[in-house]
Amino acid sequence: MRYDCSQRDTDAEQMEQLQRQSKKIKLDVNRLCKMKSVSNQPGPALTNYIVWRPRY
């Protein structure tokens, strides 16, 4: 993710939100991985999470 330092102050809130979002996504990915290893099936949702990028 490219980040312009000159916008740091205005984007601080947004960045915080993104970090919270990505934390939640990491938890979801961990849960999906556990589910995947149990069922031994490739999870399509998991690949969606891996290619996830923050959008502004």
Coordinates of C-alpha atoms in Angstrom, one line a residue:
M1 CA 0.0 0.0 0.0
R2 CA 1.5 3.3 -1.0
Y3 CA 1.1 6.0 1.5
D4 CA 1.7 9.7 1.1
C5 CA 3.3 11.1 4.3
S6 CA 2.0 14.6 3.5
Q7 CA -1.5 13.4 4.1
R8 CA -0.7 11.7 7.4
D9 CA -2.8 14.0 9.6
T10 CA -6.0 13.9 7.5
D11 CA -5.7 10.1 6.8
A12 CA -4.9 9.1 10.4
E13 CA -8.5 8.1 11.1
Q14 CA -8.8 6.3 7.8
M15 CA -5.6 4.4 8.5
E16 CA -6.8 3.4 11.9
Q17 CA -10.0 2.1 10.3
L18 CA -8.0 0.1 7.8
Q19 CA -5.8 -1.4 10.5
R20 CA -8.9 -2.5 12.4
Q21 CA -10.4 -3.9 9.2
S22 CA -7.2 -5.9 8.4
K23 CA -7.0 -7.2 12.0
K24 CA -10.6 -8.5 11.6
I25 CA -9.7 -10.0 8.2
K26 CA -6.6 -11.8 9.6
L27 CA -8.9 -13.4 12.3
D28 CA -11.3 -14.4 9.5
V29 CA -8.4 -15.9 7.5
N30 CA -7.2 -17.9 10.5
R31 CA -10.7 -19.2 11.0
L32 CA -11.0 -20.1 7.3
C33 CA -7.6 -21.8 7.4
K34 CA -8.7 -24.0 10.3
M35 CA -12.0 -24.8 8.6
K36 CA -10.0 -25.6 5.4
S37 CA -7.6 -27.9 7.1
V38 CA -10.5 -29.8 8.7
S39 CA -12.4 -30.2 5.5
N40 CA -9.3 -30.5 3.3
Q41 CA -11.1 -28.4 0.6
P42 CA -9.7 -25.3 -1.0
G43 CA -11.7 -22.4 0.3
P44 CA -12.6 -19.8 -2.4
A45 CA -13.2 -17.2 0.3
L46 CA -9.6 -17.6 1.5
T47 CA -8.2 -16.5 -1.8
N48 CA -10.4 -13.5 -1.8
Y49 CA -8.9 -12.5 1.5
I50 CA -5.4 -13.0 0.3
V51 CA -5.8 -10.6 -2.7
W52 CA -7.6 -8.1 -0.5
R53 CA -6.2 -4.6 -0.7
P54 CA -7.3 -1.5 1.2
R55 CA -9.4 0.7 -1.1
Y56 CA -9.8 4.4 -0.5

